[in-house]
Coordinates of C-alpha atoms in Angstrom, one line a residue:
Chain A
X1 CA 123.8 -4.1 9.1
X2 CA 125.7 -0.8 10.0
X3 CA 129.1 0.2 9.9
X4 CA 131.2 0.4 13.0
X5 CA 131.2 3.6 14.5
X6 CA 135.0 4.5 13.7
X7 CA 134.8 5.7 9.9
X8 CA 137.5 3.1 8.4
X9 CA 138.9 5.3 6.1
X10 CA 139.5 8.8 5.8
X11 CA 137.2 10.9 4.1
X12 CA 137.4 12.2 -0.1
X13 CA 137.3 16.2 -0.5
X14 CA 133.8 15.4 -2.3
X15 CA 130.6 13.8 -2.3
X16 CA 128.5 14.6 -4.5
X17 CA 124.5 13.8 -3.7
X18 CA 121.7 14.3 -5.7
X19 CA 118.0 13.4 -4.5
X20 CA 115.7 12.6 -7.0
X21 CA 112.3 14.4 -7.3
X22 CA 109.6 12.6 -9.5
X23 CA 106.8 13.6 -10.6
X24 CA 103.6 11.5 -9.3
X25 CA 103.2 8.5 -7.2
X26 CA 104.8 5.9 -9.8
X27 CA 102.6 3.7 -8.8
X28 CA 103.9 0.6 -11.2
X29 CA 106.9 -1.0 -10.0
X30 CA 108.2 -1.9 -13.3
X31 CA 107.7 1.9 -14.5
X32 CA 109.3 3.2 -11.4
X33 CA 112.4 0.8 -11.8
X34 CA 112.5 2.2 -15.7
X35 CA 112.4 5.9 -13.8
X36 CA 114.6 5.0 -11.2
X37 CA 117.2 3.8 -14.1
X38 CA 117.2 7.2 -15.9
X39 CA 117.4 9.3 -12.9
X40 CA 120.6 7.1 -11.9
X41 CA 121.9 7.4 -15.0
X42 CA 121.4 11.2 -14.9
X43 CA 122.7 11.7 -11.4
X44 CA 125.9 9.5 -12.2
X45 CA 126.2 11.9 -15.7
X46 CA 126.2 14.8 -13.4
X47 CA 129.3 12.7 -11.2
X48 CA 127.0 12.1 -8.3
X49 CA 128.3 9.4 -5.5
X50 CA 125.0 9.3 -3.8
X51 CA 121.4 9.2 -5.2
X52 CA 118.5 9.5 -2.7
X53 CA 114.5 8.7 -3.4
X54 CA 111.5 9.5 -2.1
X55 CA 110.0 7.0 0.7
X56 CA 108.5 3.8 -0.8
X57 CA 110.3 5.0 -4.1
X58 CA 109.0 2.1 -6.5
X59 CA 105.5 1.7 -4.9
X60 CA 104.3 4.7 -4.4
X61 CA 103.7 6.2 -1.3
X62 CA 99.8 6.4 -0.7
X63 CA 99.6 2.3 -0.4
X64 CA 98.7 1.9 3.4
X65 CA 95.8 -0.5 2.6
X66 CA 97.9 -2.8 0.1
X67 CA 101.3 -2.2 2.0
X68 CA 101.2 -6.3 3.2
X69 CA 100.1 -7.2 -0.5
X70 CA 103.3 -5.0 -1.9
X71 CA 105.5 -5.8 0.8
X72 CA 108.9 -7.7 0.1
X73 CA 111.6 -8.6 2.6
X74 CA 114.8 -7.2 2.6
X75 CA 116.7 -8.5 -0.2
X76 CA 113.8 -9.3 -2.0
X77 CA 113.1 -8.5 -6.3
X78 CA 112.7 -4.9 -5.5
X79 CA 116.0 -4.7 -3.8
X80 CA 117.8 -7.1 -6.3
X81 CA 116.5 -4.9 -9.0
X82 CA 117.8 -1.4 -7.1
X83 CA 121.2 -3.0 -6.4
X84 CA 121.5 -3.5 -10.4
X85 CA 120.8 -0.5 -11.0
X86 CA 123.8 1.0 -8.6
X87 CA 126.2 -1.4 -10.4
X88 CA 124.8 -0.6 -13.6
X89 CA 125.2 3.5 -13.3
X90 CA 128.0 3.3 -11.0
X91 CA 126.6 5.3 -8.0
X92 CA 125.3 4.4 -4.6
X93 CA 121.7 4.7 -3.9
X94 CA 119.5 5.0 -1.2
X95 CA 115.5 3.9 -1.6
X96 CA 112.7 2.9 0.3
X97 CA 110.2 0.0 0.4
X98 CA 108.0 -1.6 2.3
X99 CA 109.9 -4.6 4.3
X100 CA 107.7 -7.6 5.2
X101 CA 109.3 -9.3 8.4
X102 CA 107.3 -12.1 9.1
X103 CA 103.6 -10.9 9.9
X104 CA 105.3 -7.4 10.2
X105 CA 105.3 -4.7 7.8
X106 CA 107.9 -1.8 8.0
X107 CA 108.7 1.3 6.1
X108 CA 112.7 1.0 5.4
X109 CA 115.5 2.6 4.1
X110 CA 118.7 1.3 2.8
X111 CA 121.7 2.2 1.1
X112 CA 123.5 -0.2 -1.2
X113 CA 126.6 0.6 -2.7
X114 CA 127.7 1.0 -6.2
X115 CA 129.0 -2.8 -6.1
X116 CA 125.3 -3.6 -4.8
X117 CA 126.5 -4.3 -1.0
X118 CA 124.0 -2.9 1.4
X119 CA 125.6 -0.8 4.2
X120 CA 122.9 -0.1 6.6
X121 CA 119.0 -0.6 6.5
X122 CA 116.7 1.4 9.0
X123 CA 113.0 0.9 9.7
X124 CA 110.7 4.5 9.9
X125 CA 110.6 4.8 14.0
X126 CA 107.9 7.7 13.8
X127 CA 104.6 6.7 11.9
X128 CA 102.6 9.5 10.7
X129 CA 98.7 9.4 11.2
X130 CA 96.3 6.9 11.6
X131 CA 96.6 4.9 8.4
X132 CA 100.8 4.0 8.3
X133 CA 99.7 2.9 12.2
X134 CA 97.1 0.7 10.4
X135 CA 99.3 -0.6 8.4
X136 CA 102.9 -0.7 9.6
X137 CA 105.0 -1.4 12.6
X138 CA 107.9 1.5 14.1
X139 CA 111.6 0.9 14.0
X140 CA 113.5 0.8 17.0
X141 CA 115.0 4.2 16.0
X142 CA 118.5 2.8 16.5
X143 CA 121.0 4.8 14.7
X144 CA 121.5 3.0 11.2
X145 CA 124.9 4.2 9.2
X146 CA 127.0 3.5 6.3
X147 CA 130.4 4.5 4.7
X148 CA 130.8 6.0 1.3
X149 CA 134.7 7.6 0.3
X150 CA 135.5 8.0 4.2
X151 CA 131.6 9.8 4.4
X152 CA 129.2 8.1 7.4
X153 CA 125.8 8.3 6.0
X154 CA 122.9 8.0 8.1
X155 CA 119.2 6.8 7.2
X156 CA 115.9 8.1 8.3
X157 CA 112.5 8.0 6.5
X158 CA 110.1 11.3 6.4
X159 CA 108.2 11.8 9.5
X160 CA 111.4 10.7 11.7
X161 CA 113.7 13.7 10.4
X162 CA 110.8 15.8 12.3
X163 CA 111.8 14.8 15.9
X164 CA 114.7 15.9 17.1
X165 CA 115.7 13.4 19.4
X166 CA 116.2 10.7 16.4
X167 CA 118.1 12.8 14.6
X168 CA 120.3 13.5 17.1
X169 CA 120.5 10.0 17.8
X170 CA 122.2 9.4 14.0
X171 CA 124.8 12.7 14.5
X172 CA 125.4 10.8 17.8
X173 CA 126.2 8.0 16.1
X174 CA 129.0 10.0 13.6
X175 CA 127.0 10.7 10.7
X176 CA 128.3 13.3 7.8
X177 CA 125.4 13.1 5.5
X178 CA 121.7 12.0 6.7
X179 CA 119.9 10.4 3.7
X180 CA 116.0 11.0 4.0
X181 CA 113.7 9.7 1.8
X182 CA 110.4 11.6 2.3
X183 CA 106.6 12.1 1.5
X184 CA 106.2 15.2 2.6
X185 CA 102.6 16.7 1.6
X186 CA 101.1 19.9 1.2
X187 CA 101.0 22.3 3.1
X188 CA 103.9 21.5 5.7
X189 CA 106.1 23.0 3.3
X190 CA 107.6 24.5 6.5
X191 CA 109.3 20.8 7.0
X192 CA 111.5 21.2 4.1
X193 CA 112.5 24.9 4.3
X194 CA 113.1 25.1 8.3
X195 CA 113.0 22.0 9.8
X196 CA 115.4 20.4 7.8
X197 CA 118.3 22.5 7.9
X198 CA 117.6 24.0 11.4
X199 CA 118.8 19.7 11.8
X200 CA 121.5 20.2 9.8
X201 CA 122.8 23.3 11.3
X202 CA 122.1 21.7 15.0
X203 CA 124.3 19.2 14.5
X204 CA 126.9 19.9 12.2
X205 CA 125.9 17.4 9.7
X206 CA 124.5 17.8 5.9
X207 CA 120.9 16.4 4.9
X208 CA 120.1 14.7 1.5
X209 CA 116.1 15.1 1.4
X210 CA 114.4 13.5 -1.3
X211 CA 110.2 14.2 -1.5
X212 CA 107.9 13.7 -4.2
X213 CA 106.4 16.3 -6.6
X214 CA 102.3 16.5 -8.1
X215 CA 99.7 14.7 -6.5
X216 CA 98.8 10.7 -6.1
X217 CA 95.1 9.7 -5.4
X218 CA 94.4 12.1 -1.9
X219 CA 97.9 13.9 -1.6
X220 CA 99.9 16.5 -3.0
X221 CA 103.1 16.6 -2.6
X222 CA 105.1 20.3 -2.5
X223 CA 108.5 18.8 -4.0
X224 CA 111.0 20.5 -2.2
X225 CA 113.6 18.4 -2.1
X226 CA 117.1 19.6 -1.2
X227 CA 120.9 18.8 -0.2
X228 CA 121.5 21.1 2.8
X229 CA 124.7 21.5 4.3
X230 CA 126.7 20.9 7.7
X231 CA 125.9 24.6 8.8
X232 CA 122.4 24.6 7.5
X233 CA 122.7 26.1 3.9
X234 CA 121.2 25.0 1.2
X235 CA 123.5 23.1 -1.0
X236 CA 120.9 22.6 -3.8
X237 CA 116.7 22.8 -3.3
X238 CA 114.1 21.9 -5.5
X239 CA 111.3 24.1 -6.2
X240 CA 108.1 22.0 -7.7
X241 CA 109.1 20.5 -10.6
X242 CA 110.3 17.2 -11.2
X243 CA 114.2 16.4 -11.5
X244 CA 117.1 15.9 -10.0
X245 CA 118.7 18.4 -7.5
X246 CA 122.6 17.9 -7.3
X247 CA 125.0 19.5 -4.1
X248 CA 128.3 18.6 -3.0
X249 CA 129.1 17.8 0.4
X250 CA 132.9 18.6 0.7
X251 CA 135.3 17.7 3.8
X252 CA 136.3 20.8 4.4
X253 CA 132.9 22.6 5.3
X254 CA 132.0 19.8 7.7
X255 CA 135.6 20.6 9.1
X256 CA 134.5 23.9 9.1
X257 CA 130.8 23.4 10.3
X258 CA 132.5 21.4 13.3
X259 CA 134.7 24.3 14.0
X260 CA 131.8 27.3 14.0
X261 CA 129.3 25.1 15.7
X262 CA 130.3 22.4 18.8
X263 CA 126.5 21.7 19.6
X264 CA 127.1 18.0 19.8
X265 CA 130.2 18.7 22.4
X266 CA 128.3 21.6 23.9
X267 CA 125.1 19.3 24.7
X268 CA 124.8 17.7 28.4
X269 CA 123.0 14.2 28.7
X270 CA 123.2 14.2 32.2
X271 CA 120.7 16.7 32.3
X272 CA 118.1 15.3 29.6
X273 CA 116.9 12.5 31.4
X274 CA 112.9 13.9 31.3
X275 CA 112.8 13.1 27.6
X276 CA 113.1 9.7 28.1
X277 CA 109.7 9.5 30.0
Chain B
X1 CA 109.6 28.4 41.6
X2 CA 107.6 27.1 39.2
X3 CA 103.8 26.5 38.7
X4 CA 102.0 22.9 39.1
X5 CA 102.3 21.2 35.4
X6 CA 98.6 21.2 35.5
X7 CA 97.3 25.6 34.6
X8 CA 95.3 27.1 37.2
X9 CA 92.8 28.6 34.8
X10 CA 92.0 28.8 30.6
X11 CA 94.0 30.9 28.6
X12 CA 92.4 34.1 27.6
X13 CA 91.6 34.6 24.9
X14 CA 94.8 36.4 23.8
X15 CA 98.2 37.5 25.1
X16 CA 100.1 40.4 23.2
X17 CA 103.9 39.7 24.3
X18 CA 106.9 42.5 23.5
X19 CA 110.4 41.9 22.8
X20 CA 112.6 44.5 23.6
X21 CA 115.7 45.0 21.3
X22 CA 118.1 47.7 22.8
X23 CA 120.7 49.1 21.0
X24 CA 123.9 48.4 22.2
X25 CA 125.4 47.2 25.7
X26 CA 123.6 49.2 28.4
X27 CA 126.6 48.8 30.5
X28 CA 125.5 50.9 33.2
X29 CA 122.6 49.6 35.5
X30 CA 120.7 52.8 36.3
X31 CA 120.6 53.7 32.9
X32 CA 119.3 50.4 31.7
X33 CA 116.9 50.6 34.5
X34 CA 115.7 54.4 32.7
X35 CA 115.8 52.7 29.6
X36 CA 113.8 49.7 30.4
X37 CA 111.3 51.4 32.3
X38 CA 110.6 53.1 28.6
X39 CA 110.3 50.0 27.2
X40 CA 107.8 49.0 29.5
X41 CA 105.7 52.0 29.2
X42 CA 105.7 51.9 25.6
X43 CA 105.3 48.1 25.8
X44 CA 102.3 48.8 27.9
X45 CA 100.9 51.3 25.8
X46 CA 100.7 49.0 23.3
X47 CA 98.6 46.3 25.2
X48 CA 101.5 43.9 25.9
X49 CA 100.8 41.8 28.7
X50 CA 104.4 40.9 29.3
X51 CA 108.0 42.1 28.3
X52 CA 111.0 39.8 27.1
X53 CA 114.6 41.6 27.2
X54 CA 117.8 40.2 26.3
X55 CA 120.2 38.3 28.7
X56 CA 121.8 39.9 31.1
X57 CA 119.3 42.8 30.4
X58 CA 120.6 45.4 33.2
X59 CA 124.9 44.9 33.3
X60 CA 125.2 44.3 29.2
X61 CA 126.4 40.7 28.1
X62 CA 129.9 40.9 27.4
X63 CA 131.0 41.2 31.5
X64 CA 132.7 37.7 32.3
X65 CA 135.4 39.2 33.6
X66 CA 133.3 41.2 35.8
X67 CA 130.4 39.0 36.6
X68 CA 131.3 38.0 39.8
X69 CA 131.2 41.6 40.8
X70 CA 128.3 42.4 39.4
X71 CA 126.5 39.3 40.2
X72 CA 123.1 39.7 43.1
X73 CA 121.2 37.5 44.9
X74 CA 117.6 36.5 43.6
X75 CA 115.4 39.3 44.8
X76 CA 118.4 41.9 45.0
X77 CA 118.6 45.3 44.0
X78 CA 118.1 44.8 40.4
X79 CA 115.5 42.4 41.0
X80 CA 113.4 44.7 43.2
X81 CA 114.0 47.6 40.6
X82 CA 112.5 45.4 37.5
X83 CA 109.6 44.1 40.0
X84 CA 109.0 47.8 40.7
X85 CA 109.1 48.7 36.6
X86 CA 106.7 45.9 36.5
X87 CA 104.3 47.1 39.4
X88 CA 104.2 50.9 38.0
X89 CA 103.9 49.9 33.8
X90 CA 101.3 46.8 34.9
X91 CA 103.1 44.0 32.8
X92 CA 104.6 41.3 33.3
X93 CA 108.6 41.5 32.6
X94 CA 111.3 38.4 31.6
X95 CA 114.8 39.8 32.5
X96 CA 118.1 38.0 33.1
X97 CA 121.1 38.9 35.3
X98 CA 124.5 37.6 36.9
X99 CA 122.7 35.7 39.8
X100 CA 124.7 35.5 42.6
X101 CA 124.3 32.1 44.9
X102 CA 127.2 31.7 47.9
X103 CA 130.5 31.5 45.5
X104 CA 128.4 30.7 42.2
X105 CA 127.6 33.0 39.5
X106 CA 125.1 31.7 36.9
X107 CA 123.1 33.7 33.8
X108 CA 119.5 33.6 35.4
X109 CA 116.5 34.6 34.1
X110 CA 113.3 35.4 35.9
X111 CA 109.3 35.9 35.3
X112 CA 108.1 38.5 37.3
X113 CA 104.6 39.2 37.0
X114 CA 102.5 42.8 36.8
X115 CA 102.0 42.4 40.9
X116 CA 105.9 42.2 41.4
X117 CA 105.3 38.3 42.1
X118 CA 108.2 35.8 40.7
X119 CA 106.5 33.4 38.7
X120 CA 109.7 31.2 37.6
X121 CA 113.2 31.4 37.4
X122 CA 115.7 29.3 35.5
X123 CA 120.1 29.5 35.1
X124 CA 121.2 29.0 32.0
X125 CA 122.1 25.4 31.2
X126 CA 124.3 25.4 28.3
X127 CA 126.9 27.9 28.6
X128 CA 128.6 29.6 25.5
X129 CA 132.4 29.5 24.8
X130 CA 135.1 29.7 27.4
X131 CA 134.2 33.3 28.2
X132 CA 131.2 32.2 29.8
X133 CA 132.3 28.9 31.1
X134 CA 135.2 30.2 33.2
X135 CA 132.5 33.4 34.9
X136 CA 129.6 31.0 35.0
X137 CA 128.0 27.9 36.3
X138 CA 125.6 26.1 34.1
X139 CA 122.2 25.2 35.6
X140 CA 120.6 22.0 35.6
X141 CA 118.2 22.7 33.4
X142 CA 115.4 21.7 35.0
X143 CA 111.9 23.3 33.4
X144 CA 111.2 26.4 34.9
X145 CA 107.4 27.3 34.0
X146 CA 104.7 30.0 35.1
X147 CA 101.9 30.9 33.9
X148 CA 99.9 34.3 32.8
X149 CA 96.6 34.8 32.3
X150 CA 96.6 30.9 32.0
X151 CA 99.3 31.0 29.4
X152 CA 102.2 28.6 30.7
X153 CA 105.3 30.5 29.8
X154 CA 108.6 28.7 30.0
X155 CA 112.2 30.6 30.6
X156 CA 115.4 29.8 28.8
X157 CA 118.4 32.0 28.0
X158 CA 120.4 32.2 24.3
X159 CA 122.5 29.1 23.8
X160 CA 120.4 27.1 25.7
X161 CA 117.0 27.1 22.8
X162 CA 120.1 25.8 19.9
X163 CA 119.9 22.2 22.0
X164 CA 116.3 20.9 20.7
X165 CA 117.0 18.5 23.7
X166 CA 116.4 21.9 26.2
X167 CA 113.5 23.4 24.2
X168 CA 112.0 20.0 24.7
X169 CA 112.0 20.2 28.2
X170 CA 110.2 23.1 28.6
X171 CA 107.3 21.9 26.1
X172 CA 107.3 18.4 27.8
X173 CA 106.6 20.8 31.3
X174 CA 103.3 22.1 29.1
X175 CA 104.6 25.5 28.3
X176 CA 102.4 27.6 25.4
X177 CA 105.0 30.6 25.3
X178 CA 109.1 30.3 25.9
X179 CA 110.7 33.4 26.5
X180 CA 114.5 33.1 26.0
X181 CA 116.6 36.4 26.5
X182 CA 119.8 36.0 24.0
X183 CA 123.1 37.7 23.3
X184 CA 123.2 36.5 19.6
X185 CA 126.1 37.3 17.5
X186 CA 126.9 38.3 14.3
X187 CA 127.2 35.4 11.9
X188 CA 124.3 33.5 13.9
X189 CA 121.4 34.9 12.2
X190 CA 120.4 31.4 11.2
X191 CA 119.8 31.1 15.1
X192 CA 116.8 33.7 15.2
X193 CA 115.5 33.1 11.3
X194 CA 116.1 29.3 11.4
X195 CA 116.6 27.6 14.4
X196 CA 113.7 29.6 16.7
X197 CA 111.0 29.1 14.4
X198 CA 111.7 25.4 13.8
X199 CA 111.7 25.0 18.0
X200 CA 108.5 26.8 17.7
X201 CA 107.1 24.3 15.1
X202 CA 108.2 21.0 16.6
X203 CA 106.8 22.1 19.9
X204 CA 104.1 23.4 18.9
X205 CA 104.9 26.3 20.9
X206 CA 105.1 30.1 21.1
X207 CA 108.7 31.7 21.6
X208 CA 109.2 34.9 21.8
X209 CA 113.2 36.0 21.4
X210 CA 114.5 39.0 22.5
X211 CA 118.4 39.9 21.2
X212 CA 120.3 42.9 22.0
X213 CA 121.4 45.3 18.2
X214 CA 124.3 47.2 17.7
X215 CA 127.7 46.5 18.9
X216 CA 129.0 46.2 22.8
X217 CA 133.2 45.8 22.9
X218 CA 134.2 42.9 20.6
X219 CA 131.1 41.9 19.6
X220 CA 128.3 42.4 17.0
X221 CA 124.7 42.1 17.3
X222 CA 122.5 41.6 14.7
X223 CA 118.8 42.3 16.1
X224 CA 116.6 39.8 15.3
X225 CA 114.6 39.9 18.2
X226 CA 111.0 37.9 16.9
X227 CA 107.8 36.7 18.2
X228 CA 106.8 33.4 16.7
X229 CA 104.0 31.4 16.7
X230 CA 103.2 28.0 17.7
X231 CA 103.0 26.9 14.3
X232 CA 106.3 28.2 13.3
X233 CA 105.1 31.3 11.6
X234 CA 106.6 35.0 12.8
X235 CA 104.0 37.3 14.6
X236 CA 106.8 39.8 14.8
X237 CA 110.2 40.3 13.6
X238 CA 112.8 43.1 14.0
X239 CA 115.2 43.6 11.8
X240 CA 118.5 45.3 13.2
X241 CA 117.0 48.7 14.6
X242 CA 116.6 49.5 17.8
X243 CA 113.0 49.1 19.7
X244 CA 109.8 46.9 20.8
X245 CA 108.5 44.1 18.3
X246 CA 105.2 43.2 19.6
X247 CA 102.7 39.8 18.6
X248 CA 99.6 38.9 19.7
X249 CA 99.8 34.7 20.7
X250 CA 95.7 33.7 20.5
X251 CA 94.7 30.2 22.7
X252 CA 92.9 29.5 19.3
X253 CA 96.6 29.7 17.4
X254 CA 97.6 26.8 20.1
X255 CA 94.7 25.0 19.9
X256 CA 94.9 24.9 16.2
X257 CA 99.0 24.1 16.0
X258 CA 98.2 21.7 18.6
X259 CA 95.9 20.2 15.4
X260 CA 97.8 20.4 12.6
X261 CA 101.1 19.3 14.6
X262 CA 101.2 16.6 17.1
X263 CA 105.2 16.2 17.5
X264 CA 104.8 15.9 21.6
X265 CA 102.2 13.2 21.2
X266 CA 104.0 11.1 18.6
X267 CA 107.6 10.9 20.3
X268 CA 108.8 8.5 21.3
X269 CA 110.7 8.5 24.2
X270 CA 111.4 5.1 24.6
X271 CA 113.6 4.6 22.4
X272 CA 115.6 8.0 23.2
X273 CA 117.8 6.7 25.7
X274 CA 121.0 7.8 23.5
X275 CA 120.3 10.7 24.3
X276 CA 120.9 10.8 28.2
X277 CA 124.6 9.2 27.3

């Protein structure tokens, strides 16, 4: 389900990304399909390539207890009905859902292309508190990456973009954009504003990281959302209101990030063995 | 060199840590020694209970071309100076030098304690640019940990705290403070405002970061020197003049990062051999 490593073509001088910022849990999948369609069609108005969502986009995110009722397989109406909307607005998208495999339920990722082709799934490796470990199974973390226009775009889900070590795992793997879908919650605001591009900026790659706004039942949810670049500058942030946020990602300043920063040739596996126990 | 994993007694209640930020290169040693020694009383006076200075606190940074020449032994002259400093001010000091070892030179740094006792020492393991890599040898990274007033405080040196791979280390070795000497240039101020608080966060760690100001040859420092909390959070931050910044780390601030955060007990480290490649 991911591209080779080698990017098959070279890259355009633009991407543009925009990550999409509702406002509430949009808890009714048909209503969140409606909301989805009208952000798309905004983002691809405002000539975005790329449009990211929040995790579990079309369900909501606070569902742990009905996450095996909700859950659809990979492929599944959800996805059918995401894919049209790419081909319909023109614009690649990646969303979150929660994938039933069998008697497993995951929280995954995907991106699917304008022409509705997926190019790379990825299953959240890093659960977040006691009820998405009642109610979910991890990924295997493997690095999951797709090509848009010569850009290798990588997937993780929320509480993954938090460790380091997976992160790294998807810049090892050649990523030029990380798409994140998120549910970040009050008050870890912090995750947004340092964590996120201190990854960037670590390794030379930009960050597409798309959160929720307002509140659904429990949570509240800081908005945030923002397209960070390859040396850790905010392309575009959200502040708490709903919308779209729109940056572009050009060639050149990954180029140039890759020229003022060589952490990822500077680093020395031979020596990190210990964080493998 | 370095403390059992497992601390020897409870944390006090609170340990007040300086970072000293000089002003300029200190090129010659018996000066820097007048001039830290100042530092120290002044750090003393104001109820530190240990003293970070910047890498290669004695000789100034920029000496590559001279390091072999400058270079001494563990426990040489400039080490038995800085123990002495420590002895007479009563705090504990973490300084780095051109450590000399048979035809090696690395960038050490070392934890002396108030008593003149070496608590840990650790060579820097990811060396900066080809200045440094054609003077230096990298270490191997290994944690290097001791512990003060039952605060474990882990060493590192400048480039070594931008690999989250090497921060990790130390935290994974239980440390509640890293103290990491730097030499960080002007553009990197992302390094100090960004990248060191984030570390702090995902660790759930203190780190307390002591850069050099002013200008030495070539190069440019901009200050920066901080004190950060475990929960990402500045307890002190210079700006670009000259001078002590001082914070106060509480056992109840770890205790309560340790929480509201559980990074170290939610990776995953089976699934991280990518990195070790």
């Amino acid at each position: 389900m991911n591209a080779s490593p080698a990017a098959a073509r070279p890259r355009t001088a633009e991407l543009v990304v925009a990550a999409w910022q509702p406002d509430g849990p949009l808890l009714d999948v048909p209503a969140a399909l409606v909301a989805l369609d009208a952000a798309a069609a905004e983002a691809a108005g405002r000539d975005a390539r790329l449009l990211v969502c929040p995790e579990l986009t079309l369900t909501g995110y606070d569902i742990a207890p009905r996450a095996a009722a909700l859950a659809e397989p990979a492929g599944g109406p959800m996805a059918q009905a995401v894919a049209d909307i790419a081909r319909r607005r023109a614009l690649a998208i990646a969303w979150s859902w929660p994938e039933r495999d069998g008697e497993q339920v995951h929280i995954a990722v995907e991106l699917v292309d304008r022409d509705g082709t997926v190019l790379a799934r990825h299953r959240k490796a890093h659960l977040y508190g006691p009820d998405e470990a009642a109610a979910y199974v991890p990924g295997d973390g493997a690095p999951a990456v797709g090509e848009i226009d010569g850009y290798r775009v990588g997937l993780l889900v929320c509480y993954d973009v938090e460790f380091p070590e997976q992160v790294r795992l998807v810049a090892l793997a050649g990523a030029d954009l990380l798409a994140c879908p998120t549910a970040l919650m009050t008050p870890y605001d912090a995750v947004s504003t340092l964590v996120v591009p201190t990854r960037a900026f670590e390794n030379q790659m930009a960050i597409a990281y798309a959160n929720r706004t307002g509140s659904e039942h429990r949570l509240t949810y800081p908005g945030l959302s923002c397209v960070v670049g390859p040396d850790g500058v905010d392309l575009a942030r959200a502040d708490d209101r709903p919308g779209l946020v729109v940056g572009t990602l050009t060639s050149a300043a990954l180029d140039e990030a890759r020229r003022a920063n060589t952490h990822l040739v500077d680093r020395r596996p031979e020596i990190y063995a210990g964080l493998t126990r």
